[in-house]
Amino acid sequence: MQRILNYILGNRNTILYLFLLLISLALTFNARSYHQSKAFNSSKWVTGTTYEVSNSISSYFNLGEVNKNLVEENKRLRKQLFNIQQLPENKLDTNNLSFELKTAKVVKNSFSSPRNYITINKGKKQGLAQDMGVITHIGILGIVENVSTNFATVQSVLNTNSRINAKIKNTNYFGSLEWDGRNYKEVQLIDIPRSVPLVVGDTIVTGGMSSIFPENIPIGVIKKYSLNQSQSLFTITVGLFNDMANLNTAYIISKKDRQEQLDLENQTINANQ
Amino acid sequence: MLTNNVVLTAARFVLLVLAQALIFNNLGFLGYINPMIYVLFVYWYPISKNRSLFLILCFALGFMVDLFSDSLALHSASILTVAFLRPLLMRFCFGANFEFQGFTYKNTTLIQRVSYLTLLVFIHHTLFYTLEIFSFSHFLLILKKIISVGFVSLFICLLISSLFASQQD
């Protein structure tokens, strides 16, 4: 017994090292499978507040650009509005809207690691919850993953865990949007059948299959495509509309009857088993 | 003198975490080069008998950086390992005499210091990117990141360490 104790005391640094290493590796590999950890992420108070303070200073430097983007977006929306022949007033009734929008500021962004997360300055208090869609004025950004009282982390489309339902604009060919971790300007659209006629430059938009994003939110354009190993499906490289290295404001989309849809889908799956 | 050391270490801890999170994580040089400069903590930490405290501090430092970069425990695992290997690396670079009380960087040559820092940075980066990407099919990507980010980190670490070299050391 004495010897064992002596051995442990003599090697306490090695044991401490192995213990701490085990903790960190366990944390890392636990989160790798699907989601980041609930307990340790930058939506928490200390990190969130630090980023908020730093952002409140740095955001002054790109106010001009933010302004320009807003005018551009207003122009686009007004054009759409003027070209609607008759205002569908019954459609604009707030009771009939199926999506709600909230705005937030990006306080922390990353795009160089294989699993990137974005932190935004709105949280539970402002009605955010897990699995809401996040977009910018020109394209898709990601999905809300963790929320704290005042902040939320967003799983960016530049995350190797990210799977988003997407389709080729004006068709009904659906695929899954992924990222291979290499280039922050490009993502991959997989599972498009070989029979689909593809043209470089075609627009890719979100598909209606997901319960997170509304249909037809722009994602990017086809840059190149090739057949996958089985020679039956296309792998398409999509150039993103968003400049993921330079993000300012974001819109958060929540679908009103999402819970109903999920419940129904779960019931169907359970009934079939 | 002792409290002075504690304050200095605490200040380094906080400043390195903030510098890493707010400046160097946002650098994005060439799209993916975000140098990791908090390795300097291991370089600066005084040689003491209490290695357990040193290991715990390094783990905490890595963990804070992890919190800020949403990377779970990648930074912690890699800096912890570098901290654990420190005596070995010091013996390799400075010879056996570093274990005496009076060791300071002043008594060492520039080449010794640079090779020591190079080893620290590259061991840290190798572990970090291997754990982060963790796939054999991305071997070349891992290698590219280790080499390019490693050199930039080393360069900036050398600049910072010479900028803040204290007179007593």
Tab-separated table of C-alpha atoms in Angstrom:
chain	number	residue	atom	x	y	z
A	1	MET	CA	0.000	0.000	0.000
A	2	GLN	CA	2.820	2.318	0.982
A	3	ARG	CA	4.532	1.600	-2.300
A	4	ILE	CA	1.437	2.288	-4.338
A	5	LEU	CA	0.988	5.611	-2.557
A	6	ASN	CA	4.620	6.473	-3.103
A	7	TYR	CA	4.314	5.586	-6.754
A	8	ILE	CA	1.238	7.758	-7.187
A	9	LEU	CA	2.838	10.687	-5.361
A	10	GLY	CA	6.032	10.290	-7.340
A	11	ASN	CA	4.192	10.365	-10.646
A	12	ARG	CA	1.436	12.794	-9.702
A	13	ASN	CA	2.243	15.141	-12.576
A	14	THR	CA	1.976	12.389	-15.148
A	15	ILE	CA	-1.272	11.217	-13.618
A	16	LEU	CA	-2.618	14.773	-13.515
A	17	TYR	CA	-1.601	15.222	-17.147
A	18	LEU	CA	-3.311	12.019	-18.248
A	19	PHE	CA	-6.421	12.909	-16.267
A	20	LEU	CA	-6.748	16.390	-17.806
A	21	LEU	CA	-5.957	15.035	-21.277
A	22	LEU	CA	-8.664	12.437	-20.877
A	23	ILE	CA	-11.186	15.134	-19.936
A	24	SER	CA	-10.336	17.260	-22.957
A	25	LEU	CA	-10.330	14.359	-25.393
A	26	ALA	CA	-13.641	13.081	-24.032
A	27	LEU	CA	-15.178	16.539	-24.502
A	28	THR	CA	-13.801	16.831	-28.019
A	29	PHE	CA	-14.909	13.461	-29.290
A	30	ASN	CA	-18.296	13.680	-27.627
A	31	ALA	CA	-19.093	16.844	-29.517
A	32	ARG	CA	-17.650	15.678	-32.808
A	33	SER	CA	-20.487	13.282	-33.521
A	34	TYR	CA	-23.238	15.836	-33.969
A	35	HIS	CA	-23.515	18.909	-31.793
A	36	GLN	CA	-21.169	21.149	-29.898
A	37	SER	CA	-21.306	20.974	-26.141
A	38	LYS	CA	-24.244	22.609	-24.400
A	39	ALA	CA	-22.146	23.697	-21.436
A	40	PHE	CA	-19.015	25.080	-23.052
A	41	ASN	CA	-19.572	27.447	-25.937
A	42	SER	CA	-19.255	31.120	-26.667
A	43	SER	CA	-22.932	31.907	-26.096
A	44	LYS	CA	-22.145	32.028	-22.398
A	45	TRP	CA	-22.100	35.239	-20.403
A	46	VAL	CA	-18.341	35.865	-20.096
A	47	THR	CA	-17.435	35.145	-23.692
A	48	GLY	CA	-20.610	36.665	-25.117
A	49	THR	CA	-20.163	39.916	-23.226
A	50	THR	CA	-16.489	40.154	-24.191
A	51	TYR	CA	-17.372	39.719	-27.850
A	52	GLU	CA	-20.243	42.191	-27.549
A	53	VAL	CA	-17.944	44.874	-26.105
A	54	SER	CA	-15.300	44.268	-28.746
A	55	ASN	CA	-17.936	44.279	-31.478
A	56	SER	CA	-19.485	47.512	-30.249
A	57	ILE	CA	-16.159	49.172	-31.010
A	58	SER	CA	-15.263	47.463	-34.259
A	59	SER	CA	-18.758	47.716	-35.767
A	60	TYR	CA	-18.306	51.463	-36.255
A	61	PHE	CA	-15.726	50.804	-38.921
A	62	ASN	CA	-18.132	49.143	-41.327
A	63	LEU	CA	-21.242	51.235	-40.792
A	64	GLY	CA	-20.888	52.606	-44.320
A	65	GLU	CA	-20.965	49.163	-45.831
A	66	VAL	CA	-23.896	48.064	-43.681
A	67	ASN	CA	-25.763	51.124	-44.889
A	68	LYS	CA	-25.054	50.309	-48.521
A	69	ASN	CA	-26.283	46.737	-48.023
A	70	LEU	CA	-29.491	47.997	-46.436
A	71	VAL	CA	-30.211	50.319	-49.364
A	72	GLU	CA	-29.539	47.498	-51.820
A	73	GLU	CA	-31.875	45.205	-49.963
A	74	ASN	CA	-34.574	47.875	-49.725
A	75	LYS	CA	-34.280	48.455	-53.441
A	76	ARG	CA	-34.733	44.772	-54.155
A	77	LEU	CA	-37.716	44.448	-51.848
A	78	ARG	CA	-39.368	47.589	-53.228
A	79	LYS	CA	-38.928	46.306	-56.746
A	80	GLN	CA	-40.702	43.112	-55.757
A	81	LEU	CA	-43.423	45.092	-54.049
A	82	PHE	CA	-44.084	47.367	-57.031
A	83	ASN	CA	-44.227	44.448	-59.431
A	84	ILE	CA	-46.955	42.648	-57.526
A	85	GLN	CA	-50.094	43.423	-59.504
A	86	GLN	CA	-52.500	43.301	-56.653
A	87	LEU	CA	-51.517	43.480	-53.036
A	88	PRO	CA	-52.525	40.202	-51.481
A	89	GLU	CA	-53.806	41.731	-48.288
A	90	ASN	CA	-55.229	38.571	-46.883
A	91	LYS	CA	-51.795	37.000	-47.244
A	92	LEU	CA	-50.167	39.768	-45.252
A	93	ASP	CA	-52.494	39.260	-42.295
A	94	THR	CA	-50.179	38.483	-39.385
A	95	ASN	CA	-52.325	35.520	-38.374
A	96	ASN	CA	-51.580	33.827	-41.665
A	97	LEU	CA	-47.820	34.324	-41.703
A	98	SER	CA	-45.981	31.091	-41.194
A	99	PHE	CA	-42.518	32.561	-40.649
A	100	GLU	CA	-41.335	35.170	-38.199
A	101	LEU	CA	-38.155	37.193	-38.474
A	102	LYS	CA	-35.833	38.588	-35.848
A	103	THR	CA	-32.635	40.546	-36.355
A	104	ALA	CA	-29.296	40.190	-34.620
A	105	LYS	CA	-25.717	41.321	-34.899
A	106	VAL	CA	-22.858	38.920	-35.499
A	107	VAL	CA	-20.428	39.465	-32.621
A	108	LYS	CA	-18.049	36.605	-33.351
A	109	ASN	CA	-17.349	34.845	-36.610
A	110	SER	CA	-14.955	32.094	-37.622
A	111	PHE	CA	-14.364	30.463	-40.986
A	112	SER	CA	-10.968	28.793	-40.859
A	113	SER	CA	-11.547	25.685	-38.767
A	114	PRO	CA	-13.457	22.595	-39.942
A	115	ARG	CA	-16.285	23.250	-37.488
A	116	ASN	CA	-17.129	26.923	-37.481
A	117	TYR	CA	-19.575	28.631	-35.177
A	118	ILE	CA	-20.928	32.170	-35.247
A	119	THR	CA	-22.066	34.015	-32.127
A	120	ILE	CA	-24.960	36.486	-32.344
A	121	ASN	CA	-26.149	38.975	-29.747
A	122	LYS	CA	-29.732	37.725	-29.301
A	123	GLY	CA	-30.804	34.845	-27.106
A	124	LYS	CA	-33.572	33.161	-25.170
A	125	LYS	CA	-34.779	36.506	-23.886
A	126	GLN	CA	-35.528	37.652	-27.434
A	127	GLY	CA	-37.291	34.399	-28.280
A	128	LEU	CA	-34.525	32.459	-29.994
A	129	ALA	CA	-34.427	28.689	-29.719
A	130	GLN	CA	-32.401	25.809	-31.085
A	131	ASP	CA	-32.826	24.906	-34.788
A	132	MET	CA	-33.959	28.280	-36.070
A	133	GLY	CA	-32.583	29.332	-39.438
A	134	VAL	CA	-30.141	32.232	-39.755
A	135	ILE	CA	-29.658	34.212	-42.993
A	136	THR	CA	-28.191	37.525	-44.112
A	137	HIS	CA	-29.559	39.954	-46.680
A	138	ILE	CA	-28.015	37.959	-49.535
A	139	GLY	CA	-27.933	34.368	-48.453
A	140	ILE	CA	-27.962	31.571	-45.978
A	141	LEU	CA	-25.746	31.573	-42.877
A	142	GLY	CA	-26.542	28.618	-40.631
A	143	ILE	CA	-28.728	27.157	-37.919
A	144	VAL	CA	-29.027	28.236	-34.266
A	145	GLU	CA	-27.416	25.605	-32.107
A	146	ASN	CA	-27.169	26.856	-28.517
A	147	VAL	CA	-28.916	29.742	-26.821
A	148	SER	CA	-28.151	31.454	-23.546
A	149	THR	CA	-30.114	34.327	-22.030
A	150	ASN	CA	-28.653	37.042	-24.266
A	151	PHE	CA	-26.539	35.260	-26.866
A	152	ALA	CA	-26.742	32.356	-29.266
A	153	THR	CA	-24.238	30.279	-31.214
A	154	VAL	CA	-24.998	29.431	-34.812
A	155	GLN	CA	-23.681	26.378	-36.610
A	156	SER	CA	-22.329	27.977	-39.763
A	157	VAL	CA	-22.831	26.392	-43.210
A	158	LEU	CA	-19.042	26.194	-43.031
A	159	ASN	CA	-19.228	23.323	-40.569
A	160	THR	CA	-18.515	19.733	-41.512
A	161	ASN	CA	-21.483	18.668	-39.360
A	162	SER	CA	-23.888	20.935	-41.213
A	163	ARG	CA	-26.588	19.348	-43.425
A	164	ILE	CA	-29.040	21.684	-45.108
A	165	ASN	CA	-31.735	20.760	-47.591
A	166	ALA	CA	-31.131	22.623	-50.856
A	167	LYS	CA	-32.310	22.504	-54.447
A	168	ILE	CA	-31.597	23.937	-57.858
A	169	LYS	CA	-33.695	27.057	-58.403
A	170	ASN	CA	-36.952	26.601	-60.339
A	171	THR	CA	-36.672	22.818	-60.276
A	172	ASN	CA	-37.565	20.224	-57.687
A	173	TYR	CA	-34.259	18.378	-57.520
A	174	PHE	CA	-33.286	18.252	-53.867
A	175	GLY	CA	-29.916	17.556	-52.366
A	176	SER	CA	-28.026	17.990	-49.161
A	177	LEU	CA	-25.671	20.913	-48.612
A	178	GLU	CA	-22.407	20.025	-46.868
A	179	TRP	CA	-18.918	21.433	-46.441
A	180	ASP	CA	-15.651	19.571	-46.927
A	181	GLY	CA	-13.682	21.967	-44.713
A	182	ARG	CA	-11.349	23.251	-47.420
A	183	ASN	CA	-12.438	26.575	-48.897
A	184	TYR	CA	-14.581	29.079	-47.030
A	185	LYS	CA	-16.044	30.416	-50.274
A	186	GLU	CA	-17.397	27.073	-51.469
A	187	VAL	CA	-19.764	24.428	-50.141
A	188	GLN	CA	-20.845	21.110	-51.678
A	189	LEU	CA	-24.297	20.014	-52.751
A	190	ILE	CA	-24.570	16.225	-52.888
A	191	ASP	CA	-27.202	13.638	-53.843
A	192	ILE	CA	-28.410	15.298	-57.041
A	193	PRO	CA	-29.287	12.512	-59.524
A	194	ARG	CA	-27.239	12.090	-62.662
A	195	SER	CA	-30.205	12.723	-64.931
A	196	VAL	CA	-30.514	16.365	-63.880
A	197	PRO	CA	-29.276	18.795	-66.538
A	198	LEU	CA	-26.797	21.096	-64.766
A	199	VAL	CA	-25.374	24.385	-65.989
A	200	VAL	CA	-22.475	26.217	-64.365
A	201	GLY	CA	-23.868	29.452	-62.966
A	202	ASP	CA	-27.281	28.080	-61.979
A	203	THR	CA	-28.555	29.327	-58.634
A	204	ILE	CA	-28.877	27.020	-55.638
A	205	VAL	CA	-31.583	27.869	-53.092
A	206	THR	CA	-32.927	26.244	-49.936
A	207	GLY	CA	-35.434	23.485	-50.472
A	208	GLY	CA	-38.843	23.262	-48.887
A	209	MET	CA	-38.135	19.900	-47.267
A	210	SER	CA	-36.569	21.306	-44.136
A	211	SER	CA	-38.582	22.525	-41.205
A	212	ILE	CA	-35.995	25.244	-40.586
A	213	PHE	CA	-35.723	27.433	-43.679
A	214	PRO	CA	-38.481	28.680	-45.954
A	215	GLU	CA	-38.158	27.688	-49.599
A	216	ASN	CA	-36.089	29.683	-52.114
A	217	ILE	CA	-33.599	31.467	-49.882
A	218	PRO	CA	-30.515	32.015	-52.042
A	219	ILE	CA	-27.369	30.049	-51.202
A	220	GLY	CA	-24.973	30.373	-54.120
A	221	VAL	CA	-24.242	29.451	-57.733
A	222	ILE	CA	-22.907	26.263	-59.297
A	223	LYS	CA	-19.169	26.600	-59.856
A	224	LYS	CA	-18.413	23.107	-61.058
A	225	TYR	CA	-19.846	19.613	-60.770
A	226	SER	CA	-18.643	16.043	-61.020
A	227	LEU	CA	-20.062	12.558	-60.578
A	228	ASN	CA	-19.409	10.837	-57.276
A	229	GLN	CA	-17.742	7.457	-56.882
A	230	SER	CA	-20.856	5.445	-57.633
A	231	GLN	CA	-21.262	7.428	-60.899
A	232	SER	CA	-24.952	7.908	-60.227
A	233	LEU	CA	-25.086	11.144	-58.243
A	234	PHE	CA	-23.610	14.578	-58.781
A	235	THR	CA	-21.378	16.395	-56.311
A	236	ILE	CA	-21.787	20.089	-57.022
A	237	THR	CA	-19.401	22.793	-55.829
A	238	VAL	CA	-21.428	25.841	-54.880
A	239	GLY	CA	-19.873	29.301	-54.626
A	240	LEU	CA	-21.571	31.057	-51.722
A	241	PHE	CA	-23.291	34.438	-52.187
A	242	ASN	CA	-22.331	35.440	-48.659
A	243	ASP	CA	-18.832	36.579	-47.907
A	244	MET	CA	-18.433	34.384	-44.836
A	245	ALA	CA	-15.359	36.315	-43.738
A	246	ASN	CA	-17.275	39.560	-43.430
A	247	LEU	CA	-20.601	39.326	-41.607
A	248	ASN	CA	-22.479	42.133	-39.899
A	249	THR	CA	-26.182	41.648	-39.404
A	250	ALA	CA	-28.253	38.505	-39.504
A	251	TYR	CA	-31.942	37.585	-39.659
A	252	ILE	CA	-33.271	34.713	-37.601
A	253	ILE	CA	-36.217	32.815	-39.048
A	254	SER	CA	-38.633	30.898	-36.892
A	255	LYS	CA	-41.366	28.768	-38.362
A	256	LYS	CA	-44.594	29.097	-36.436
A	257	ASP	CA	-45.970	25.616	-36.851
A	258	ARG	CA	-42.621	23.844	-36.777
A	259	GLN	CA	-43.435	21.914	-33.608
A	260	GLU	CA	-46.657	20.657	-35.152
A	261	GLN	CA	-44.785	19.468	-38.232
A	262	LEU	CA	-42.110	17.718	-36.165
A	263	ASP	CA	-44.690	16.050	-33.935
A	264	LEU	CA	-46.590	14.792	-36.943
A	265	GLU	CA	-43.430	13.465	-38.576
A	266	ASN	CA	-42.402	11.706	-35.373
A	267	GLN	CA	-45.837	10.153	-35.032
A	268	THR	CA	-45.628	8.843	-38.572
A	269	ILE	CA	-42.192	7.355	-37.986
A	270	ASN	CA	-43.305	5.773	-34.717
A	271	ALA	CA	-46.441	4.360	-36.265
A	272	ASN	CA	-44.435	2.695	-39.002
A	273	GLN	CA	-42.088	0.964	-36.613
B	1	MET	CA	8.875	39.214	-5.396
B	2	LEU	CA	6.507	36.248	-5.089
B	3	THR	CA	3.318	38.323	-5.355
B	4	ASN	CA	4.931	40.166	-8.218
B	5	ASN	CA	5.274	36.872	-10.054
B	6	VAL	CA	1.679	35.902	-9.358
B	7	VAL	CA	0.384	39.217	-10.684
B	8	LEU	CA	2.592	38.957	-13.752
B	9	THR	CA	1.400	35.434	-14.510
B	10	ALA	CA	-2.242	36.391	-14.007
B	11	ALA	CA	-1.861	39.413	-16.287
B	12	ARG	CA	-0.199	37.273	-18.958
B	13	PHE	CA	-2.993	34.722	-18.676
B	14	VAL	CA	-5.781	37.266	-19.211
B	15	LEU	CA	-3.971	39.269	-21.886
B	16	LEU	CA	-2.979	36.191	-23.888
B	17	VAL	CA	-6.556	34.862	-23.854
B	18	LEU	CA	-7.958	38.233	-24.930
B	19	ALA	CA	-5.298	38.765	-27.586
B	20	GLN	CA	-5.936	35.304	-28.969
B	21	ALA	CA	-9.733	35.607	-28.968
B	22	LEU	CA	-10.147	39.173	-30.139
B	23	ILE	CA	-7.153	39.726	-32.420
B	24	PHE	CA	-5.442	36.583	-33.638
B	25	ASN	CA	-8.578	34.438	-34.082
B	26	ASN	CA	-9.922	37.075	-36.470
B	27	LEU	CA	-6.788	37.539	-38.517
B	28	GLY	CA	-7.753	35.170	-41.335
B	29	PHE	CA	-4.549	35.830	-43.257
B	30	LEU	CA	-4.844	34.102	-46.682
B	31	GLY	CA	-8.238	32.857	-45.550
B	32	TYR	CA	-7.169	30.339	-42.931
B	33	ILE	CA	-4.051	31.473	-41.061
B	34	ASN	CA	-5.019	32.354	-37.499
B	35	PRO	CA	-1.775	32.202	-35.514
B	36	MET	CA	-1.946	30.762	-32.007
B	37	ILE	CA	0.216	32.924	-29.800
B	38	TYR	CA	-0.950	31.811	-26.356
B	39	VAL	CA	1.798	29.165	-26.462
B	40	LEU	CA	3.965	32.020	-25.142
B	41	PHE	CA	2.466	31.351	-21.717
B	42	VAL	CA	4.503	28.139	-21.542
B	43	TYR	CA	7.582	30.007	-22.745
B	44	TRP	CA	7.221	32.736	-20.134
B	45	TYR	CA	6.109	30.719	-17.126
B	46	PRO	CA	8.891	30.658	-14.509
B	47	ILE	CA	10.557	27.357	-13.779
B	48	SER	CA	9.210	26.161	-10.488
B	49	LYS	CA	9.026	23.029	-8.448
B	50	ASN	CA	5.246	23.028	-8.538
B	51	ARG	CA	4.595	21.418	-11.894
B	52	SER	CA	1.030	20.417	-11.043
B	53	LEU	CA	-0.016	24.047	-10.736
B	54	PHE	CA	1.656	24.800	-14.063
B	55	LEU	CA	-0.229	21.962	-15.771
B	56	ILE	CA	-3.547	23.109	-14.300
B	57	LEU	CA	-2.918	26.718	-15.320
B	58	CYS	CA	-2.077	25.699	-18.874
B	59	PHE	CA	-5.186	23.558	-19.058
B	60	ALA	CA	-7.271	26.508	-17.832
B	61	LEU	CA	-5.655	28.812	-20.379
B	62	GLY	CA	-6.402	26.396	-23.207
B	63	PHE	CA	-9.923	25.981	-21.940
B	64	MET	CA	-10.573	29.730	-21.941
B	65	VAL	CA	-9.310	29.976	-25.516
B	66	ASP	CA	-11.550	27.025	-26.373
B	67	LEU	CA	-14.583	28.763	-24.919
B	68	PHE	CA	-13.910	31.795	-27.067
B	69	SER	CA	-13.348	29.845	-30.256
B	70	ASP	CA	-16.107	27.217	-29.804
B	71	SER	CA	-13.597	24.445	-30.256
B	72	LEU	CA	-14.364	22.477	-27.069
B	73	ALA	CA	-11.118	21.157	-25.696
B	74	LEU	CA	-8.752	21.156	-28.675
B	75	HIS	CA	-6.665	24.055	-27.403
B	76	SER	CA	-6.638	22.632	-23.866
B	77	ALA	CA	-5.418	19.217	-24.954
B	78	SER	CA	-2.617	20.592	-27.110
B	79	ILE	CA	-1.275	23.218	-24.704
B	80	LEU	CA	-1.528	20.749	-21.823
B	81	THR	CA	0.680	18.330	-23.705
B	82	VAL	CA	3.196	21.054	-24.537
B	83	ALA	CA	3.255	22.072	-20.870
B	84	PHE	CA	3.799	18.471	-19.824
B	85	LEU	CA	6.694	18.095	-22.267
B	86	ARG	CA	8.324	21.376	-21.252
B	87	PRO	CA	11.080	19.976	-18.970
B	88	LEU	CA	12.068	17.539	-21.717
B	89	LEU	CA	12.200	20.285	-24.346
B	90	MET	CA	14.168	22.595	-22.062
B	91	ARG	CA	16.718	19.915	-21.327
B	92	PHE	CA	16.982	19.291	-25.052
B	93	CYS	CA	17.495	22.960	-25.910
B	94	PHE	CA	19.364	24.406	-22.945
B	95	GLY	CA	21.231	21.385	-21.620
B	96	ALA	CA	20.996	20.059	-18.090
B	97	ASN	CA	21.748	23.357	-16.326
B	98	PHE	CA	18.218	24.758	-16.623
B	99	GLU	CA	17.119	22.895	-13.510
B	100	PHE	CA	19.198	25.109	-11.251
B	101	GLN	CA	17.409	27.944	-9.508
B	102	GLY	CA	19.195	30.738	-11.325
B	103	PHE	CA	18.063	29.864	-14.826
B	104	THR	CA	17.118	32.872	-16.959
B	105	TYR	CA	16.790	33.302	-20.682
B	106	LYS	CA	19.559	35.884	-20.423
B	107	ASN	CA	22.171	33.164	-20.020
B	108	THR	CA	21.070	31.391	-23.179
B	109	THR	CA	21.908	32.072	-26.787
B	110	LEU	CA	19.400	33.340	-29.304
B	111	ILE	CA	19.572	30.089	-31.254
B	112	GLN	CA	18.689	28.106	-28.131
B	113	ARG	CA	15.683	30.307	-27.445
B	114	VAL	CA	14.472	30.207	-31.037
B	115	SER	CA	14.807	26.440	-31.268
B	116	TYR	CA	12.964	26.072	-27.947
B	117	LEU	CA	10.098	28.269	-29.144
B	118	THR	CA	10.041	26.490	-32.506
B	119	LEU	CA	9.630	23.141	-30.775
B	120	LEU	CA	6.875	24.490	-28.518
B	121	VAL	CA	4.935	26.021	-31.412
B	122	PHE	CA	5.264	23.095	-33.802
B	123	ILE	CA	4.425	20.386	-31.264
B	124	HIS	CA	1.407	22.427	-30.228
B	125	HIS	CA	0.233	23.039	-33.806
B	126	THR	CA	0.775	19.420	-34.844
B	127	LEU	CA	-1.394	18.193	-31.984
B	128	PHE	CA	-4.003	20.883	-32.518
B	129	TYR	CA	-4.569	20.335	-36.229
B	130	THR	CA	-4.370	16.564	-35.990
B	131	LEU	CA	-7.094	16.592	-33.341
B	132	GLU	CA	-9.129	19.269	-35.087
B	133	ILE	CA	-9.323	17.671	-38.510
B	134	PHE	CA	-8.755	14.073	-37.356
B	135	SER	CA	-8.890	12.299	-40.661
B	136	PHE	CA	-6.229	10.480	-42.644
B	137	SER	CA	-7.782	11.495	-45.937
B	138	HIS	CA	-7.055	15.124	-45.040
B	139	PHE	CA	-3.396	14.424	-44.270
B	140	LEU	CA	-2.124	17.002	-46.757
B	141	LEU	CA	-4.513	19.635	-45.424
B	142	ILE	CA	-3.262	18.967	-41.884
B	143	LEU	CA	0.338	19.245	-43.035
B	144	LYS	CA	-0.351	22.453	-44.940
B	145	LYS	CA	-2.012	24.021	-41.919
B	146	ILE	CA	0.694	22.936	-39.474
B	147	ILE	CA	3.476	24.325	-41.626
B	148	SER	CA	1.905	27.586	-42.762
B	149	VAL	CA	0.185	28.515	-39.504
B	150	GLY	CA	3.164	27.239	-37.525
B	151	PHE	CA	5.592	29.572	-39.243
B	152	VAL	CA	3.333	32.604	-38.853
B	153	SER	CA	2.733	31.768	-35.164
B	154	LEU	CA	6.437	31.319	-34.584
B	155	PHE	CA	7.222	34.619	-36.252
B	156	ILE	CA	4.644	36.516	-34.178
B	157	CYS	CA	5.667	34.731	-30.969
B	158	LEU	CA	9.295	35.749	-31.563
B	159	LEU	CA	8.229	39.338	-32.149
B	160	ILE	CA	6.082	39.439	-29.016
B	161	SER	CA	8.671	37.708	-26.849
B	162	SER	CA	11.387	40.162	-27.887
B	163	LEU	CA	9.009	43.124	-27.550
B	164	PHE	CA	8.045	42.224	-23.989
B	165	ALA	CA	11.383	40.792	-22.833
B	166	SER	CA	11.748	42.028	-19.284
B	167	GLN	CA	15.001	43.502	-18.026
B	168	GLN	CA	15.390	41.020	-15.159
B	169	ASP	CA	15.162	37.921	-17.272
